[in-house]
mmCIF file of C-alpha atoms in Angstrom:
data_model
loop_
_atom_site.group_PDB
_atom_site.id
_atom_site.type_symbol
_atom_site.label_atom_id
_atom_site.label_comp_id
_atom_site.label_asym_id
_atom_site.label_seq_id
_atom_site.Cartn_x
_atom_site.Cartn_y
_atom_site.Cartn_z
ATOM 1 C CA MET A 1411 95.994 143.265 133.121
ATOM 2 C CA SER A 1412 98.445 140.358 133.126
ATOM 3 C CA LEU A 1413 96.085 137.605 131.909
ATOM 4 C CA THR A 1414 95.113 137.286 128.251
ATOM 5 C CA LEU A 1415 92.849 134.471 127.062
ATOM 6 C CA HIS A 1416 93.167 133.523 123.410
ATOM 7 C CA PHE A 1417 89.837 131.918 122.599
ATOM 8 C CA HIS A 1418 86.629 131.853 120.573
ATOM 9 C CA PRO A 1419 83.208 132.366 122.242
ATOM 10 C CA LEU A 1420 81.627 129.453 120.351
ATOM 11 C CA SER A 1421 84.145 126.846 121.494
ATOM 12 C CA SER A 1422 82.948 124.652 124.355
ATOM 13 C CA PHE A 1423 86.472 124.256 125.714
ATOM 14 C CA CYS A 1424 86.933 128.030 125.670
ATOM 15 C CA GLN A 1425 83.576 128.561 127.350
ATOM 16 C CA LYS A 1426 84.680 126.191 130.096
ATOM 17 C CA VAL A 1427 87.617 128.451 130.972
ATOM 18 C CA VAL A 1428 85.613 131.672 130.697
ATOM 19 C CA ILE A 1429 83.042 130.265 133.144
ATOM 20 C CA ALA A 1430 85.874 129.653 135.614
ATOM 21 C CA LEU A 1431 87.172 133.199 135.149
ATOM 22 C CA TYR A 1432 83.711 134.696 135.643
ATOM 23 C CA GLU A 1433 83.009 132.538 138.700
ATOM 24 C CA ASN A 1434 85.832 134.257 140.561
ATOM 25 C CA GLY A 1435 85.669 137.634 138.848
ATOM 26 C CA THR A 1436 89.257 137.160 137.687
ATOM 27 C CA PRO A 1437 90.342 140.118 135.506
ATOM 28 C CA PHE A 1438 91.532 139.103 132.055
ATOM 29 C CA THR A 1439 91.773 140.396 128.513
ATOM 30 C CA PRO A 1440 89.767 138.318 126.016
ATOM 31 C CA LYS A 1441 91.462 137.963 122.639
ATOM 32 C CA LEU A 1442 89.179 136.371 120.061
ATOM 33 C CA VAL A 1443 90.988 134.104 117.594
ATOM 34 C CA ASP A 1444 89.564 133.366 114.146
ATOM 35 C CA LEU A 1445 91.341 130.196 113.011
ATOM 36 C CA GLY A 1446 90.183 130.933 109.474
ATOM 37 C CA ASP A 1447 92.335 134.062 109.433
ATOM 38 C CA PRO A 1448 95.929 133.098 108.480
ATOM 39 C CA GLU A 1449 97.525 135.854 110.549
ATOM 40 C CA GLN A 1450 95.526 135.045 113.676
ATOM 41 C CA ARG A 1451 96.185 131.333 113.253
ATOM 42 C CA THR A 1452 99.916 131.962 112.876
ATOM 43 C CA ALA A 1453 99.906 134.096 116.026
ATOM 44 C CA LEU A 1454 98.203 131.298 117.970
ATOM 45 C CA LEU A 1455 100.698 128.741 116.653
ATOM 46 C CA LYS A 1456 103.534 130.853 118.003
ATOM 47 C CA LEU A 1457 101.997 130.629 121.447
ATOM 48 C CA TRP A 1458 100.975 126.961 121.238
ATOM 49 C CA PRO A 1459 102.260 124.933 118.260
ATOM 50 C CA MET A 1460 99.296 122.552 118.470
ATOM 51 C CA GLY A 1461 97.147 125.439 117.228
ATOM 52 C CA ARG A 1462 94.191 124.808 119.513
ATOM 53 C CA PHE A 1463 92.496 127.180 121.892
ATOM 54 C CA PRO A 1464 91.998 128.182 124.653
ATOM 55 C CA VAL A 1465 95.481 129.413 125.527
ATOM 56 C CA LEU A 1466 96.130 131.556 128.594
ATOM 57 C CA GLN A 1467 98.985 134.054 128.527
ATOM 58 C CA ASP A 1468 100.171 135.244 131.930
ATOM 59 C CA GLU A 1469 102.523 138.123 131.207
ATOM 60 C CA ALA A 1470 103.320 138.797 134.855
ATOM 61 C CA ARG A 1471 104.685 135.264 135.298
ATOM 62 C CA GLY A 1472 105.943 134.777 131.761
ATOM 63 C CA ARG A 1473 103.772 131.695 131.297
ATOM 64 C CA ILE A 1474 101.829 130.312 128.350
ATOM 65 C CA VAL A 1475 99.232 127.804 129.554
ATOM 66 C CA PRO A 1476 97.259 125.660 127.064
ATOM 67 C CA GLU A 1477 94.416 123.153 127.560
ATOM 68 C CA SER A 1478 91.226 124.049 129.407
ATOM 69 C CA SER A 1479 91.625 121.839 132.500
ATOM 70 C CA ILE A 1480 95.249 122.872 132.965
ATOM 71 C CA ILE A 1481 94.305 126.540 132.606
ATOM 72 C CA ILE A 1482 91.671 126.226 135.333
ATOM 73 C CA GLU A 1483 94.090 124.404 137.639
ATOM 74 C CA TYR A 1484 96.675 127.114 136.965
ATOM 75 C CA LEU A 1485 94.185 129.854 137.781
ATOM 76 C CA ASP A 1486 93.088 128.036 140.928
ATOM 77 C CA ARG A 1487 96.679 127.955 142.160
ATOM 78 C CA THR A 1488 98.073 131.290 140.972
ATOM 79 C CA HIS A 1489 94.986 133.534 140.818
ATOM 80 C CA PRO A 1490 92.654 132.053 143.456
ATOM 81 C CA GLY A 1491 89.297 133.647 144.053
ATOM 82 C CA ALA A 1492 86.415 133.181 146.436
ATOM 83 C CA PHE A 1493 85.464 129.863 144.802
ATOM 84 C CA ARG A 1494 87.931 126.972 144.795
ATOM 85 C CA LEU A 1495 87.191 125.144 141.578
ATOM 86 C CA ILE A 1496 89.412 122.230 142.603
ATOM 87 C CA PRO A 1497 89.048 121.252 146.281
ATOM 88 C CA ASP A 1498 92.043 120.847 148.581
ATOM 89 C CA ASP A 1499 90.677 117.512 149.763
ATOM 90 C CA ALA A 1500 92.450 114.868 147.670
ATOM 91 C CA ALA A 1501 89.461 112.549 147.286
ATOM 92 C CA LEU A 1502 87.122 115.376 146.278
ATOM 93 C CA ALA A 1503 89.732 116.776 143.887
ATOM 94 C CA LEU A 1504 90.022 113.370 142.231
ATOM 95 C CA GLU A 1505 86.255 113.230 141.736
ATOM 96 C CA VAL A 1506 86.278 116.714 140.222
ATOM 97 C CA ARG A 1507 89.012 115.722 137.786
ATOM 98 C CA LEU A 1508 87.175 112.507 136.902
ATOM 99 C CA GLN A 1509 83.946 114.329 136.087
ATOM 100 C CA ASP A 1510 85.855 117.030 134.224
ATOM 101 C CA ARG A 1511 87.475 114.427 131.985
ATOM 102 C CA PHE A 1512 84.121 112.657 131.582
ATOM 103 C CA PHE A 1513 82.510 115.754 130.078
ATOM 104 C CA ASP A 1514 85.528 116.587 127.936
ATOM 105 C CA ILE A 1515 86.087 113.115 126.513
ATOM 106 C CA TYR A 1516 82.693 111.427 126.400
ATOM 107 C CA LEU A 1517 80.554 114.452 125.570
ATOM 108 C CA ASN A 1518 82.668 117.198 124.008
ATOM 109 C CA GLU A 1519 84.908 115.030 121.856
ATOM 110 C CA THR A 1520 81.988 112.805 120.860
ATOM 111 C CA ILE A 1521 79.941 115.825 119.786
ATOM 112 C CA GLN A 1522 82.830 117.033 117.658
ATOM 113 C CA LYS A 1523 82.811 113.728 115.783
ATOM 114 C CA ILE A 1524 79.119 114.114 114.955
ATOM 115 C CA VAL A 1525 79.234 117.825 114.142
ATOM 116 C CA GLY A 1526 82.456 117.509 112.168
ATOM 117 C CA ASP A 1527 80.795 114.973 109.899
ATOM 118 C CA ARG A 1528 78.003 117.428 109.113
ATOM 119 C CA ILE A 1529 80.391 119.872 107.474
ATOM 120 C CA ARG A 1530 82.328 117.280 105.491
ATOM 121 C CA PRO A 1531 81.773 116.950 101.735
ATOM 122 C CA ALA A 1532 79.416 114.171 100.683
ATOM 123 C CA ASP A 1533 82.241 111.851 99.640
ATOM 124 C CA GLY A 1534 83.933 112.226 103.032
ATOM 125 C CA LYS A 1535 81.021 111.295 105.282
ATOM 126 C CA ASP A 1536 81.495 108.614 107.943
ATOM 127 C CA PRO A 1537 78.001 107.304 108.816
ATOM 128 C CA THR A 1538 79.393 104.348 110.779
ATOM 129 C CA GLY A 1539 81.592 106.609 112.871
ATOM 130 C CA VAL A 1540 78.691 108.988 113.497
ATOM 131 C CA GLU A 1541 76.422 106.149 114.608
ATOM 132 C CA GLN A 1542 79.117 104.892 116.984
ATOM 133 C CA ALA A 1543 79.490 108.425 118.379
ATOM 134 C CA ARG A 1544 75.746 108.745 118.934
ATOM 135 C CA LYS A 1545 75.723 105.449 120.844
ATOM 136 C CA ARG A 1546 78.686 106.629 122.910
ATOM 137 C CA LEU A 1547 76.862 109.856 123.722
ATOM 138 C CA GLN A 1548 73.751 107.913 124.734
ATOM 139 C CA THR A 1549 75.852 105.756 127.039
ATOM 140 C CA ALA A 1550 77.400 108.891 128.547
ATOM 141 C CA TYR A 1551 73.907 110.205 129.327
ATOM 142 C CA ASP A 1552 73.059 106.930 131.051
ATOM 143 C CA VAL A 1553 76.210 107.065 133.166
ATOM 144 C CA LEU A 1554 75.628 110.718 134.038
ATOM 145 C CA GLU A 1555 72.014 110.053 135.010
ATOM 146 C CA HIS A 1556 73.279 107.575 137.590
ATOM 147 C CA THR A 1557 76.172 109.783 138.748
ATOM 148 C CA LEU A 1558 73.935 112.771 139.433
ATOM 149 C CA VAL A 1559 71.637 110.964 141.854
ATOM 150 C CA GLY A 1560 71.826 112.869 145.143
ATOM 151 C CA ARG A 1561 74.166 115.511 143.743
ATOM 152 C CA ARG A 1562 73.455 119.175 143.109
ATOM 153 C CA TRP A 1563 76.593 119.639 141.028
ATOM 154 C CA ALA A 1564 78.706 117.257 138.986
ATOM 155 C CA ALA A 1565 81.094 116.253 141.769
ATOM 156 C CA GLY A 1566 78.920 116.893 144.819
ATOM 157 C CA ASP A 1567 77.540 119.886 146.689
ATOM 158 C CA ALA A 1568 79.979 122.528 145.421
ATOM 159 C CA PHE A 1569 80.319 124.100 141.967
ATOM 160 C CA THR A 1570 83.722 123.088 140.567
ATOM 161 C CA MET A 1571 85.827 122.762 137.431
ATOM 162 C CA ALA A 1572 83.660 119.775 136.477
ATOM 163 C CA ASP A 1573 80.620 122.031 136.198
ATOM 164 C CA CYS A 1574 82.587 124.514 134.090
ATOM 165 C CA ALA A 1575 83.164 121.616 131.686
ATOM 166 C CA ALA A 1576 79.603 120.324 131.937
ATOM 167 C CA ALA A 1577 77.701 123.473 130.978
ATOM 168 C CA PRO A 1578 78.901 123.887 127.372
ATOM 169 C CA ALA A 1579 79.182 120.127 126.869
ATOM 170 C CA LEU A 1580 75.531 119.587 127.767
ATOM 171 C CA TYR A 1581 74.388 122.636 125.805
ATOM 172 C CA TYR A 1582 75.847 121.301 122.573
ATOM 173 C CA SER A 1583 74.912 117.714 123.409
ATOM 174 C CA GLU A 1584 71.253 118.713 123.698
ATOM 175 C CA LEU A 1585 71.444 120.193 120.185
ATOM 176 C CA VAL A 1586 72.983 117.015 118.769
ATOM 177 C CA LEU A 1587 71.135 114.311 120.733
ATOM 178 C CA PRO A 1588 68.382 115.674 123.033
ATOM 179 C CA PHE A 1589 68.262 114.219 126.527
ATOM 180 C CA ARG A 1590 65.446 116.140 128.253
ATOM 181 C CA ASP A 1591 62.724 113.572 127.609
ATOM 182 C CA THR A 1592 64.845 110.555 128.520
ATOM 183 C CA HIS A 1593 67.197 111.622 131.333
ATOM 184 C CA ARG A 1594 65.422 113.633 134.009
ATOM 185 C CA ALA A 1595 68.381 114.026 136.379
ATOM 186 C CA VAL A 1596 70.610 115.242 133.549
ATOM 187 C CA ALA A 1597 67.935 117.706 132.434
ATOM 188 C CA ALA A 1598 67.444 119.062 135.967
ATOM 189 C CA TYR A 1599 71.199 119.454 136.388
ATOM 190 C CA PHE A 1600 71.468 121.248 133.057
ATOM 191 C CA ASP A 1601 68.706 123.638 134.135
ATOM 192 C CA ARG A 1602 70.735 124.504 137.234
ATOM 193 C CA LEU A 1603 73.737 125.214 135.043
ATOM 194 C CA LEU A 1604 71.650 127.456 132.789
ATOM 195 C CA GLU A 1605 70.708 129.521 135.858
ATOM 196 C CA ARG A 1606 74.339 129.999 136.942
ATOM 197 C CA PRO A 1607 75.249 133.690 136.342
ATOM 198 C CA SER A 1608 78.697 132.870 134.989
ATOM 199 C CA TYR A 1609 77.254 130.563 132.339
ATOM 200 C CA MET A 1610 74.375 132.899 131.534
ATOM 201 C CA ARG A 1611 76.979 135.532 130.706
ATOM 202 C CA VAL A 1612 78.985 133.097 128.566
ATOM 203 C CA LEU A 1613 75.868 132.168 126.585
ATOM 204 C CA ARG A 1614 75.023 135.829 125.985
ATOM 205 C CA GLU A 1615 78.498 136.447 124.639
ATOM 206 C CA ALA A 1616 78.317 133.347 122.432
ATOM 207 C CA GLY A 1617 74.934 134.428 121.043
ATOM 208 C CA PRO A 1618 76.231 136.277 117.969
ATOM 209 C CA TYR A 1619 78.163 133.164 116.917
ATOM 210 C CA LEU A 1620 75.658 130.389 117.638
ATOM 211 C CA HIS A 1621 74.345 130.478 114.062
ATOM 212 C CA MET A 1622 77.719 129.034 113.046
ATOM 213 C CA PHE A 1623 76.984 125.764 114.846
ATOM 214 C CA PRO A 1624 75.959 123.132 112.272
ATOM 215 C CA ARG A 1625 72.659 121.777 113.533
ATOM 216 C CA GLY A 1626 72.258 119.056 110.952
#
């Protein structure tokens, strides 16, 4: 099997890539990385000096591919399956990339600010930064509520890379700042994601690690 994914099941960015792999039934070898283990961290740094996962290793092509969106684009081009996660149509592809970045930047990265503060020592807390992040997340919900009007999936009628990004982002967002009672379109969309077989499988595999998520 030429594809190896260096990842952790709890990471939202890793889940995003695994959803894409499962959507198309793409064969790959999962290699769990514990960043707390010095040897495993050193091995990851050799592949990608930034030390962040996911990282895709394609032995057949001699390629190391980091960053979740780039990995999915790479898979879509070099290991295409039945589902095109990035459309050929330029305008649709641009919308997919826009929504993908929206979930990564305005949900995922914002959540990390809030959650990261929870595990800091008392003298390192940043209540102002956390409050700003919560407001940013609330604004993102408002924007998404409007965006989803008339859409089944994040970028339109078809399931795409944007939805791979959305599923874990909304899962963790709901734990940090619940949206079900305030944003009906977002909640309905999230329910559709929860019913997607690829994401159901990802959640099952993340189950043994979910206790590690700091819930406040």
